[in-house]
Coordinates of C-alpha atoms and ligand atoms in Angstrom, one line a residue:
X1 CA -170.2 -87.5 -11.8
X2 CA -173.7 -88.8 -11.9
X3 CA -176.0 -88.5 -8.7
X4 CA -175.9 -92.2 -8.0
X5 CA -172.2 -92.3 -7.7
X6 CA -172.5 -90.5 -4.5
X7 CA -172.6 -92.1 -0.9
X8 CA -176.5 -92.6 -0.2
X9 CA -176.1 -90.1 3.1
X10 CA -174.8 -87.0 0.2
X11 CA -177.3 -88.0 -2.6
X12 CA -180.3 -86.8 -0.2
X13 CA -179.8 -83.3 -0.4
X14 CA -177.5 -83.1 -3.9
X15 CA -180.3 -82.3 -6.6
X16 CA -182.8 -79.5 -5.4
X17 CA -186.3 -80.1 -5.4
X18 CA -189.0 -77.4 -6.7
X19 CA -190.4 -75.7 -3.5
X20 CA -190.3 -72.9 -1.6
X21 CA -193.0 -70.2 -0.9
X22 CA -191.5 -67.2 -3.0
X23 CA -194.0 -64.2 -3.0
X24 CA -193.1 -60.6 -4.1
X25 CA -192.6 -58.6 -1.1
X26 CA -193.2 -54.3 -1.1
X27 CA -190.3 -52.5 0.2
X28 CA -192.4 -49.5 1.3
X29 CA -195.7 -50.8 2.7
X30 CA -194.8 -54.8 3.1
X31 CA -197.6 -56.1 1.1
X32 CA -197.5 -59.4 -0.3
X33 CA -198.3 -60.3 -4.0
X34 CA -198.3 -64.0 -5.5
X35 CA -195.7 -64.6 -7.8
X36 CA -198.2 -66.3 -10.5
X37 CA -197.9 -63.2 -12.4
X38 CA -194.9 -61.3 -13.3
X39 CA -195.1 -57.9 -11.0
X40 CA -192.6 -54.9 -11.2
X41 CA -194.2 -52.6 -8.5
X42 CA -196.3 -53.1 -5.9
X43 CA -200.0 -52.7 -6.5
X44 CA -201.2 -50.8 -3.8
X45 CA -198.5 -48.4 -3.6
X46 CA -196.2 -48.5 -6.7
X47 CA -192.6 -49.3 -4.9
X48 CA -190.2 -51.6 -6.4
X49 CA -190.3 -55.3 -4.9
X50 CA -188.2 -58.4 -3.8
X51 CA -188.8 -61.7 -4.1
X52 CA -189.1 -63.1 -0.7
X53 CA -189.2 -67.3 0.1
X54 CA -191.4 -67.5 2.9
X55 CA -190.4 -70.5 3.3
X56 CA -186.4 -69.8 3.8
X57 CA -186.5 -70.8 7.5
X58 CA -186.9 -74.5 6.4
X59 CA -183.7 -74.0 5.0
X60 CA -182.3 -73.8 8.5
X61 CA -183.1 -78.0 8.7
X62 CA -179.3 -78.0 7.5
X63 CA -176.9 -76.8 9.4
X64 CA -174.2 -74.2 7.5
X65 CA -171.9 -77.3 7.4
X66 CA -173.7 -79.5 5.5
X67 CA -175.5 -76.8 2.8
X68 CA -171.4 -76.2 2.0
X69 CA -171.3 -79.5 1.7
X70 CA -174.3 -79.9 -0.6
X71 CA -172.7 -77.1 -2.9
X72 CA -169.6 -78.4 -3.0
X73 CA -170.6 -82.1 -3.9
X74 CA -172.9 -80.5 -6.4
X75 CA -169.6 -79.1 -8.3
X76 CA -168.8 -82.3 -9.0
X77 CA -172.4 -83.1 -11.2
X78 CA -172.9 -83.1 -14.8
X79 CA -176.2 -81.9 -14.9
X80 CA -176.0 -78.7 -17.0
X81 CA -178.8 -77.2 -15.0
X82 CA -176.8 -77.7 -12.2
X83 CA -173.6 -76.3 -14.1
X84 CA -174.6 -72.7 -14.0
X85 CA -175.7 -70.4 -11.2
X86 CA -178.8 -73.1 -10.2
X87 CA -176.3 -74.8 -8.1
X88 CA -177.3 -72.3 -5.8
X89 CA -181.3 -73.0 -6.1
X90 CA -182.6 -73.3 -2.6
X91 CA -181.1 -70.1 -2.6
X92 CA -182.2 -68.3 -5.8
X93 CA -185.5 -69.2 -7.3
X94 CA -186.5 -73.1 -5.7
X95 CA -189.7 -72.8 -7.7
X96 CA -188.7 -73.5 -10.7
X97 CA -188.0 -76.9 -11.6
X98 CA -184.8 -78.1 -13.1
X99 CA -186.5 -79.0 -16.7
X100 CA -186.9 -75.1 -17.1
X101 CA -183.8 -73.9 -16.3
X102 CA -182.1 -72.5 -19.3
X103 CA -178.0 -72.9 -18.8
X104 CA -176.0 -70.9 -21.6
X105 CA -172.7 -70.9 -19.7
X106 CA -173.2 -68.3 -17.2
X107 CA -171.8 -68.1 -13.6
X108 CA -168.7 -69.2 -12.2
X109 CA -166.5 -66.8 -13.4
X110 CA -163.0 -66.6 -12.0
X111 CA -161.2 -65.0 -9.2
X112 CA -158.0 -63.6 -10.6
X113 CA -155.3 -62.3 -8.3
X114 CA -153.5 -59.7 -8.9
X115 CA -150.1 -60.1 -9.9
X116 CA -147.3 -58.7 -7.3
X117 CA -146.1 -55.9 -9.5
X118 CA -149.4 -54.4 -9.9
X119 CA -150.3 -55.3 -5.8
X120 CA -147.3 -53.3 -5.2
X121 CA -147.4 -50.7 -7.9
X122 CA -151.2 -49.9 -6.1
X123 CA -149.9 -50.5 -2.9
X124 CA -153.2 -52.6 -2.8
X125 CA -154.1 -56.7 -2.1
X126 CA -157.1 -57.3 -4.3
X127 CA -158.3 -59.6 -7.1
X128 CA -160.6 -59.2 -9.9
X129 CA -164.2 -61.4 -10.4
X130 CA -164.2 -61.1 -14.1
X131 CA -167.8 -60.9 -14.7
X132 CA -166.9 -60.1 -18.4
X133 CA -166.7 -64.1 -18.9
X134 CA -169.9 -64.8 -18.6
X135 CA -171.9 -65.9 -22.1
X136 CA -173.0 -62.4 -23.4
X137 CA -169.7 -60.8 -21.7
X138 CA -171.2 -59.0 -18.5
X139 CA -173.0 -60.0 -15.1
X140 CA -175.9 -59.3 -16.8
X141 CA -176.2 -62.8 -17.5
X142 CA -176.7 -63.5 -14.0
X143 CA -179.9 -62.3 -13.4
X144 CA -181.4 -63.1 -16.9
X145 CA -180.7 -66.9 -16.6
X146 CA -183.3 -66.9 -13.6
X147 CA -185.1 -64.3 -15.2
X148 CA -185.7 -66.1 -18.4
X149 CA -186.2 -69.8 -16.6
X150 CA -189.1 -68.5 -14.8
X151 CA -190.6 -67.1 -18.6
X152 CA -189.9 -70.6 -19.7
X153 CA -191.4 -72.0 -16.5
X154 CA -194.7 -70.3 -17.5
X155 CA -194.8 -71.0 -20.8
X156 CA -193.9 -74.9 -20.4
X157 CA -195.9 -75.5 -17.2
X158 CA -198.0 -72.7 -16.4
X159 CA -200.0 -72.1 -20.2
X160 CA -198.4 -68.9 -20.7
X161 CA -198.4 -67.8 -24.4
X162 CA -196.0 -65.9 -26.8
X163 CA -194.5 -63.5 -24.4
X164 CA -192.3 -60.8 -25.7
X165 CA -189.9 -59.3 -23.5
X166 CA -188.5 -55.8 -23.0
X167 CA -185.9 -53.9 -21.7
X168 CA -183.9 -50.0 -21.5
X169 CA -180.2 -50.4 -21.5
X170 CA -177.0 -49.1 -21.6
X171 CA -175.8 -51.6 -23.6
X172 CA -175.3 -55.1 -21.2
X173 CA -179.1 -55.4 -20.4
X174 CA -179.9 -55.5 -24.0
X175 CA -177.3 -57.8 -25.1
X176 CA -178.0 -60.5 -21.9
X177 CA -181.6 -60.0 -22.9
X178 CA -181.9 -60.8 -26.6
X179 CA -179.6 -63.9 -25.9
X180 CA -181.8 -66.0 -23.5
X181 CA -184.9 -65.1 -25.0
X182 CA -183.4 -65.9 -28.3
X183 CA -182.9 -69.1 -27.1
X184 CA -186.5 -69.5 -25.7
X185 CA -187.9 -68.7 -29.3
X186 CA -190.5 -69.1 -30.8
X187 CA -192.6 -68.7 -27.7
X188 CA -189.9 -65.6 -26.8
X189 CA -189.7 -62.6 -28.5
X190 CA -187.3 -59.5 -27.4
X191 CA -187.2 -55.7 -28.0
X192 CA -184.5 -53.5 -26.7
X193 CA -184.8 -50.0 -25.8
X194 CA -181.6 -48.2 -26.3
X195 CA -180.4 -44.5 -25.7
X196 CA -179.2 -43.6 -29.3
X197 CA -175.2 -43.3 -30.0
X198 CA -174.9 -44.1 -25.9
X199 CA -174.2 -47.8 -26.1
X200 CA -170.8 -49.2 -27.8
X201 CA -170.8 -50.6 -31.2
X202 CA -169.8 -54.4 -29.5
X203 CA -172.7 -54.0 -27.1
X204 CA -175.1 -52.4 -29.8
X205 CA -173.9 -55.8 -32.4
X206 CA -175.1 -58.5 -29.6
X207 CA -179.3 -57.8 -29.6
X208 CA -178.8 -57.4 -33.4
X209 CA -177.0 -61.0 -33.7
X210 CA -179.4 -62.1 -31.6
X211 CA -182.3 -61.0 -33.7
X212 CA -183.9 -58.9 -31.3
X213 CA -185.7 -55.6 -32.2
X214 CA -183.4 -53.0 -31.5
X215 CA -185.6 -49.4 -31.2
X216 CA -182.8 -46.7 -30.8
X217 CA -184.3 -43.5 -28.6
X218 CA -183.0 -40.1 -28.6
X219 CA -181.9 -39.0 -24.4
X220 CA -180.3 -40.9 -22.2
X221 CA -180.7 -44.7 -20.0
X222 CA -182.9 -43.0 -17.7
X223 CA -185.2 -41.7 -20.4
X224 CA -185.7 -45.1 -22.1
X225 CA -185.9 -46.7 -18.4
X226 CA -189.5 -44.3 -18.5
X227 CA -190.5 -45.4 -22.1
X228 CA -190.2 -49.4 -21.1
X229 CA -191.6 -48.8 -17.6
X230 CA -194.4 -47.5 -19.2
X231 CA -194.9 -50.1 -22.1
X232 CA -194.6 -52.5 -18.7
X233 CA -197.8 -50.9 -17.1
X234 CA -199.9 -50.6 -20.1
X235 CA -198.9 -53.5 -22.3
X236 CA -198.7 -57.1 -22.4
X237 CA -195.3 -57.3 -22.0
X238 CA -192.3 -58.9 -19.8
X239 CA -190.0 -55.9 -18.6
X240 CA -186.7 -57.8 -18.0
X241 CA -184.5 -54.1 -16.6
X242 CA -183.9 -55.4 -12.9
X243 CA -186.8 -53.8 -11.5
X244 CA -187.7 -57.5 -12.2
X245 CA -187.1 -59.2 -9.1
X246 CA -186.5 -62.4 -10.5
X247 CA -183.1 -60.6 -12.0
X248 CA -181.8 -59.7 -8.7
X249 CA -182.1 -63.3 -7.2
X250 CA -179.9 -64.3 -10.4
X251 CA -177.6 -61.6 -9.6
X252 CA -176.9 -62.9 -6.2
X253 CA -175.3 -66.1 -7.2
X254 CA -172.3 -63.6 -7.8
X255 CA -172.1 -63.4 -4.0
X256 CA -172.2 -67.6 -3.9
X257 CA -169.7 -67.8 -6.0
X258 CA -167.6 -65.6 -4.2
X259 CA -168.1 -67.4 -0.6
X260 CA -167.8 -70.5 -1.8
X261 CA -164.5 -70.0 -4.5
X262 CA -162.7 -68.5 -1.0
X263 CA -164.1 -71.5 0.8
X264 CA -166.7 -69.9 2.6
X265 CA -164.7 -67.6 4.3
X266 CA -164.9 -64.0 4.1
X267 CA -162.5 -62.5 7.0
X268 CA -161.3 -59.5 6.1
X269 CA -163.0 -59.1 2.4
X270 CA -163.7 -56.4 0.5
X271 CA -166.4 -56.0 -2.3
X272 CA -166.4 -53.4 -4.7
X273 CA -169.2 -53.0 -7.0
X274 CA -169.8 -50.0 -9.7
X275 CA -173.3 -48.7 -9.2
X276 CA -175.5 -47.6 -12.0
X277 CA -179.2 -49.0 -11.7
X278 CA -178.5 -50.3 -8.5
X279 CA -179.8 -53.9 -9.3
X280 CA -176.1 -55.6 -8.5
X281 CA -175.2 -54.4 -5.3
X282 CA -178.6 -55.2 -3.9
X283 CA -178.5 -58.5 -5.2
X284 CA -174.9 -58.6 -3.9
X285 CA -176.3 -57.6 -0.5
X286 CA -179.3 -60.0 0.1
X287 CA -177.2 -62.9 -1.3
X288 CA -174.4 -62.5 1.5
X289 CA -177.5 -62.1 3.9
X290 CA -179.3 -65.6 3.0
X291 CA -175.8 -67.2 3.2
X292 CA -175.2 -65.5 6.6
X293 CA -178.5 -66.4 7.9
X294 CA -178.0 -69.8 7.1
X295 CA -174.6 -70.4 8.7
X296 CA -173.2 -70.9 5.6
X297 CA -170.8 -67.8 6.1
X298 CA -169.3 -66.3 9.9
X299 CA -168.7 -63.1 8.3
X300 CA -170.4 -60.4 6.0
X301 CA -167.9 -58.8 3.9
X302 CA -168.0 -55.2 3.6
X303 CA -169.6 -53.9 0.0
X304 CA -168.4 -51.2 -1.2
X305 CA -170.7 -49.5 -4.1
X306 CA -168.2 -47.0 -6.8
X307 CA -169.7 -44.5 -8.7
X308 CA -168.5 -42.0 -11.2
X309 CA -168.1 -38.3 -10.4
X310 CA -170.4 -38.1 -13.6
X311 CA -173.4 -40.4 -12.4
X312 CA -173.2 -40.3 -8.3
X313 CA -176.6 -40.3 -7.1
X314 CA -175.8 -43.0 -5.1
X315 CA -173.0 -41.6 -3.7
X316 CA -174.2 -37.9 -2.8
X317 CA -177.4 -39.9 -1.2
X318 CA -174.9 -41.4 1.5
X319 CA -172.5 -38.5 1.7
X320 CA -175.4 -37.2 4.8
X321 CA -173.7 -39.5 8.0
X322 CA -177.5 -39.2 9.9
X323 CA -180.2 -41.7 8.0
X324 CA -182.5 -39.4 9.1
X325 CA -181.7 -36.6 7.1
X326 CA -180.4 -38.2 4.0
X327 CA -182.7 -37.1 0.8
X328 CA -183.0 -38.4 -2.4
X329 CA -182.1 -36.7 -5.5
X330 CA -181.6 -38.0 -9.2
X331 CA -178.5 -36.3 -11.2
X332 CA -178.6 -35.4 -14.4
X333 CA -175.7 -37.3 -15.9
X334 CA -172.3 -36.0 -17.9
X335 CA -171.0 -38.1 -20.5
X336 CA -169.0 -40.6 -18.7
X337 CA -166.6 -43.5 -19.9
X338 CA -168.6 -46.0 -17.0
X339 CA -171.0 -46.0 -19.5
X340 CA -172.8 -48.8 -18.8
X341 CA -173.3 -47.0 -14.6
X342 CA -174.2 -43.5 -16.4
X343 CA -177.7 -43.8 -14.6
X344 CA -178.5 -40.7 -12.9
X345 CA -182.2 -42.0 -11.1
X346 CA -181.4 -45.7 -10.2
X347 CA -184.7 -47.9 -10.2
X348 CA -183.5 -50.2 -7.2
X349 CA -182.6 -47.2 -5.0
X350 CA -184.8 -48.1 -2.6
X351 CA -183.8 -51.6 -2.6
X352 CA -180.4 -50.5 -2.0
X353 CA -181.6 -48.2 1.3
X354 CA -183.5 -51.1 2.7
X355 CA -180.7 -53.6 2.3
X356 CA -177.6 -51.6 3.3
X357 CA -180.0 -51.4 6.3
X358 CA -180.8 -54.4 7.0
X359 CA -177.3 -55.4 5.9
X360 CA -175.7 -53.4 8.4
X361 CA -178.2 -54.7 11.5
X362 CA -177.2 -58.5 10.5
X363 CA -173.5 -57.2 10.6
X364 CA -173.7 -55.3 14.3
X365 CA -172.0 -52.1 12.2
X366 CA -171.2 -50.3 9.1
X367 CA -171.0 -52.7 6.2
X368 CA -171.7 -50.6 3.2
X369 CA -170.1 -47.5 2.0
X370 CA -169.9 -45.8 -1.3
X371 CA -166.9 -44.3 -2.9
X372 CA -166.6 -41.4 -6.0
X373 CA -164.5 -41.9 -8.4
X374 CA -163.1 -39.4 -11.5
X375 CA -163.8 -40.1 -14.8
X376 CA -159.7 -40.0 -14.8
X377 CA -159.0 -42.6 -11.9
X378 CA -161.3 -45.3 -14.0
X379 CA -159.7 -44.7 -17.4
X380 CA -156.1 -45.0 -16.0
X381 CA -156.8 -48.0 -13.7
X382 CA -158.7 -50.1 -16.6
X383 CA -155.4 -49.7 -18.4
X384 CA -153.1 -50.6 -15.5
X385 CA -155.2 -53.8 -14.9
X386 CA -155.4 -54.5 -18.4
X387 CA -151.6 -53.8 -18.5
X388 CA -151.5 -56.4 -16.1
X389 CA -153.0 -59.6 -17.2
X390 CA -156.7 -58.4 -16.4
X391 CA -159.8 -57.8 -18.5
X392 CA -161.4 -55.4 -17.1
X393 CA -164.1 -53.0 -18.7
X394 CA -164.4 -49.4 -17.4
X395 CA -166.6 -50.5 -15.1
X396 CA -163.8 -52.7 -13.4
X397 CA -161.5 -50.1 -13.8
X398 CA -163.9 -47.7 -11.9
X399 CA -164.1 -50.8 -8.9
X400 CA -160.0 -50.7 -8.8
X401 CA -160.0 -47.0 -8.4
X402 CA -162.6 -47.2 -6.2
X403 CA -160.8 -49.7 -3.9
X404 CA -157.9 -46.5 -3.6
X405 CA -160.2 -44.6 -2.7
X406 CA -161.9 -46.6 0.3
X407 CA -157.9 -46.8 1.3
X408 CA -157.5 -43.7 1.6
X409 CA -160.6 -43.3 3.3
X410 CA -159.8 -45.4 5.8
X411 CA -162.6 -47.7 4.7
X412 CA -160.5 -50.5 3.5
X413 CA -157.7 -51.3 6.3
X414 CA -154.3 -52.8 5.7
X415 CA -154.6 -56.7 5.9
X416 CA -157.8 -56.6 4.3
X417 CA -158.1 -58.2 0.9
X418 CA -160.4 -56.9 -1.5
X419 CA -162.6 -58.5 -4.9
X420 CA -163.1 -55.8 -7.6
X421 CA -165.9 -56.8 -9.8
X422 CA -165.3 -56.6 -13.4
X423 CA -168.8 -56.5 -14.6
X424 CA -168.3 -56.7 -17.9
X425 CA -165.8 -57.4 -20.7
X426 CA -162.7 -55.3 -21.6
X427 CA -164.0 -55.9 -25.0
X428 CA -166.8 -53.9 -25.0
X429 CA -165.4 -51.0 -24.4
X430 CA -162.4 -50.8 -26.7
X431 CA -163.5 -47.5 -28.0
X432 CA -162.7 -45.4 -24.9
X433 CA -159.2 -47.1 -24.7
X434 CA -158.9 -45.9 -27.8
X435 CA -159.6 -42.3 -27.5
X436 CA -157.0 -42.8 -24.3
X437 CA -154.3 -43.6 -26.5
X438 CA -154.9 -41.5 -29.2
X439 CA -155.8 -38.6 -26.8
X440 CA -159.0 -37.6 -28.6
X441 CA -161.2 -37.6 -25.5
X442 CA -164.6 -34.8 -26.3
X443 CA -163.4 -32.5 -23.1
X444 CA -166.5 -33.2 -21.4
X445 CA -164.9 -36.3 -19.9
X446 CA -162.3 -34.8 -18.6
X447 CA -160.0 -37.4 -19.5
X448 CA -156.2 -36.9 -20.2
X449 CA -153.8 -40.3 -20.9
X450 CA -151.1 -41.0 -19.1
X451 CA -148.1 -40.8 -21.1
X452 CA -146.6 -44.2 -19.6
X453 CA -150.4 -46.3 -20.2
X454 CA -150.5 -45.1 -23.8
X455 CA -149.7 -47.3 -26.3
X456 CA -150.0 -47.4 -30.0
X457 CA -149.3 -49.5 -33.1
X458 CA -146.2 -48.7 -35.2
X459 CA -146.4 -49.1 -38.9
X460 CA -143.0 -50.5 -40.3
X461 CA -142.6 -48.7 -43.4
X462 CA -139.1 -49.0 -44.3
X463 CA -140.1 -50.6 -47.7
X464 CA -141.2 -48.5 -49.3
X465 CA -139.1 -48.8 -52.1
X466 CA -139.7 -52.0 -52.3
X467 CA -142.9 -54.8 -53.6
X468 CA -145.0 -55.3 -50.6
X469 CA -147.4 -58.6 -50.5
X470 CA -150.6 -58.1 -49.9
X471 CA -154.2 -59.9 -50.2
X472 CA -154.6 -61.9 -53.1
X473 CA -151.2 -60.4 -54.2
X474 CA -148.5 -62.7 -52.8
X475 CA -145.1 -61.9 -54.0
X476 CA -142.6 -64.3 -56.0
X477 CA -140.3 -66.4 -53.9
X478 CA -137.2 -64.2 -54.4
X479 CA -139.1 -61.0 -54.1
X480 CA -140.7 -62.4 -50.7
X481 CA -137.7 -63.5 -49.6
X482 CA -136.1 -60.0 -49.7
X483 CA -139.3 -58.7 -47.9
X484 CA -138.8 -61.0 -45.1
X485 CA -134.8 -60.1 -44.7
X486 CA -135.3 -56.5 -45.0
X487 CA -138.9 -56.6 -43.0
X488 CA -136.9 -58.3 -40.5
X489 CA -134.2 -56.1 -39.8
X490 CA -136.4 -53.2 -39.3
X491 CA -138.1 -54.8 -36.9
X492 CA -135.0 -56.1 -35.1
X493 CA -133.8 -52.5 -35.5
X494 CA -137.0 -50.9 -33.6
X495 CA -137.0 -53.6 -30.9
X496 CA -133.4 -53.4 -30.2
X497 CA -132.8 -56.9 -30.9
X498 CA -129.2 -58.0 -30.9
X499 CA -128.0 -60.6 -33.5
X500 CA -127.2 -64.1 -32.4
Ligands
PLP1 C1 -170.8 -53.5 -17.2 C2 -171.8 -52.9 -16.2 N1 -171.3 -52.5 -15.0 C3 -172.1 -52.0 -14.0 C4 -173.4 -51.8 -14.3 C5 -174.2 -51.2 -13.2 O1 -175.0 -52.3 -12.6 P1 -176.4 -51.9 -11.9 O2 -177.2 -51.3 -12.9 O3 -176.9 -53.2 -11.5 O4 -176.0 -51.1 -10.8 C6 -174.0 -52.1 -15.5 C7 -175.4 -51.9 -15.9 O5 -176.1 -51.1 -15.5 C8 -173.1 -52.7 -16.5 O6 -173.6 -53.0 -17.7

């Protein structure tokens, strides 16, 4: 629908107007910087940052009714920079203006429930968010949609020049990355740091199509996080890892969609979100808090963060009950099929310790827990979903076996319905199925396949006798004809077929 096809009282609020009075905000000493430059860390004391709209109690002139409203109606638009996560723009990033957006399909990925047989097989009620449909397969895409609309903001309306954007990865960031700023070129240019051999060769193929410059280091994520934070303080350069703030305000349209695809009702949910740099579930976190605050929601859903017995930082941090004594250590991380979470020293950390605080003070309780996982329990419950009509990468497998776990914990109750993010697509990460089924798992992931998940392809070679087509070599018509018959009945013969 167009904007004037609307009744005049719902066309008032239905396109969003550039405003809002966004500054970054320090998580350790509070300061305040102007946004007019791109920031990462704070300059008087070097902590991360959030972008904060000073100006979000104007918001509050609607009440939560009619901003569901507003979002709803706004489903209805054709505008395509109204299609994607910007429907949401109050919310996410009001200063830039609708002729900068840059919409390349992202957001709005589905909520698919689980089918009975698996509900029941997990003794579990849950659905998956399949992230992995976004445009360069991961929620990734999220937070480089603002990310990259606020680069093209400065370069259309503020005289910024050729910028050239970087980034570390562990395989999503990169390929999210090369896409929107390949779409901004000329006037963006991207590099992509990745740990050598320790991305997938799907992941590894999308800043290559995308004609970024791929520079391959040896060590690990963590390692090229240093190398890229460093090019970010010395160099002209835009770091686009989500130490960037602007990133994390994409990533919370993930919790927008959520609340508003369940009709902005969250009684009873469950979130589970893998961990790795931490940059999701604090997104995840501030966006159910804005939507709270607002009205727009009763409830906040608890968030549960999942992380690999391999990469647990996270985890261990929260495993001390007292806030007071909790202490911060990095891990060094073991080879781990969450490949894309295998981040032992998470850059938003502290972002994650603020929010989970704040989070739980908004809630009046506990709100936000974090679950282990082994390397085991991810592989076998990405091949149960996928066995099940799901896509899920072994990052949603390690949010399904997460889930289990917060059952068994007692953090998830019965009667409470859970979303597992899938944050990226099962197509990525083929190669690990792979080793499941054929069993050839390096022992260092610990990873045995179940006999029932495997599955393998069969080759039909009863014909050997006989002339077999093949490319440019088709075979006569009587000769194919006997292929097909006898082709056939082997087939028939090894499904157990009966004869009409
Ligand atoms: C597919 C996938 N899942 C989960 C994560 C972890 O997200 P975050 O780093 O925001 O914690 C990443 C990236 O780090 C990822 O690519």
């Amino acid at each position: 629908m167009r904007p004037d096809q609307f009744a005049p009282e719902d066309q008032k609020h239905l396109l969003p107007q550039p405003g809002g009075d966004l500054v970054y905000r320090c998580l350790d000493c509070g300061s305040e910087h102007s946004i007019s430059e791109l920031l990462y860390t704070c300059p008087s004391c070097g902590e991360v940052l959030l972008i904060e709209d000073k100006g979000f109690d104007q918001l509050k002139k609607l009440s939560g009714a009619q901003w569901r409203r507003v979002f709803d109606l706004r489903r209805m638009l054709n505008i395509p920079a109204l299609k994607g996560i910007f429907r949401y723009a109050e919310l996410l990033a009001p200063v830039i203006p609708l002729d900068s957006v840059l919409y390349l399909g992202e957001g709005h990925t589905p909520l698919v429930e689980a089918s009975d047989l698996l509900k029941g097989e997990l003794g579990a009620d849950f659905c998956f968010k399949n992230d992995g449909q976004n445009p360069s397969a991961s929620f990734k895409d999220r937070g480089m949609a603002v990310a990259l609309s606020y680069i093209n903001y400065l370069v259309k309306h503020q005289g910024a020049g050729e910028i050239l954007s970087v980034c570390a990865s562990t395989g999503d960031t990169s390929a999210a990355a090369a896409l929107y700023a390949s779409y901004l070129a000329p006037e963006v240019k991207s590099a992509v740091l990745l740990p050598q051999g320790k991305v997938t060769p799907a992941q590894l193929s999308q800043p290559l199509g995308a004609g970024a410059r791929v520079l391959e280091i040896p060590g690990v994520f963590d390692d090229c996080m240093k190398v890229v934070e460093h090019l970010a303080d010395n160099y002209q350069v835009a770091l686009l890892n989500s130490k960037n703030a602007w990133r994390i305000l994409g990533q919370e349209s993930y919790a927008y969609e959520v609340a508003q695809d369940l009709d902005w009702d969250l009684t009873g949910r469950v979130i589970l979100v893998p961990i790795g740099n931490a940059g999701n579930i604090s997104a995840i976190m501030s966006g159910f808090m804005k939507l709270h605050q607002l009205g727009i929601i009763d409830e906040l859903p608890k968030v549960i963060g999942v992380q690999s017995e391999h990469a647990d930082p996270v985890f261990r941090y929260y495993q001390e009950n007292d806030p007071g004594k909790r202490v911060w250590r990095p891990v060094t991380v073991q080879p781990s099929v969450a490949q894309a979470a295998m981040i032992g020293n998470p850059v938003s950390m502290p972002r994650v310790v603020e929010l989970a605080r704040r989070y739980e003070a908004q809630a009046g309780g506990p709100r936000v827990y974090v679950v282990q996982v082994s390397e085991q329990e991810i592989m076998d419950h990405m091949i149960l979903a996928n066995r099940h009509g799901h896509v899920v990468c072994t990052q949603g497998g390690e949010s399904l076996a997460g889930l289990l776990r917060a059952q068994a914990a007692g953090i998830v109750s019965a009667g409470e319905k859970a979303i597992c993010d899938a944050t990226a697509h099962h197509l990525k990460f083929v190669g690990f199925q792979q080793m499941y089924f054929e069993n050839t798992f390096p022992p260092d992931y610990g990873v045995k396949p179940r006999p029932e998940l495997v599955n393998r392809p069969e080759e039909v070679l009863a014909l050997a006798e006989q002339e077999m087509p093949g490319p440019g070599r088709p075979l006569s018509g009587e000769a194919f004809a006997k292929f097909v018959k006898a082709t056939a009945l082997e087939v028939a013969a090894r499904l157990g077929l009966e004869k009409r």
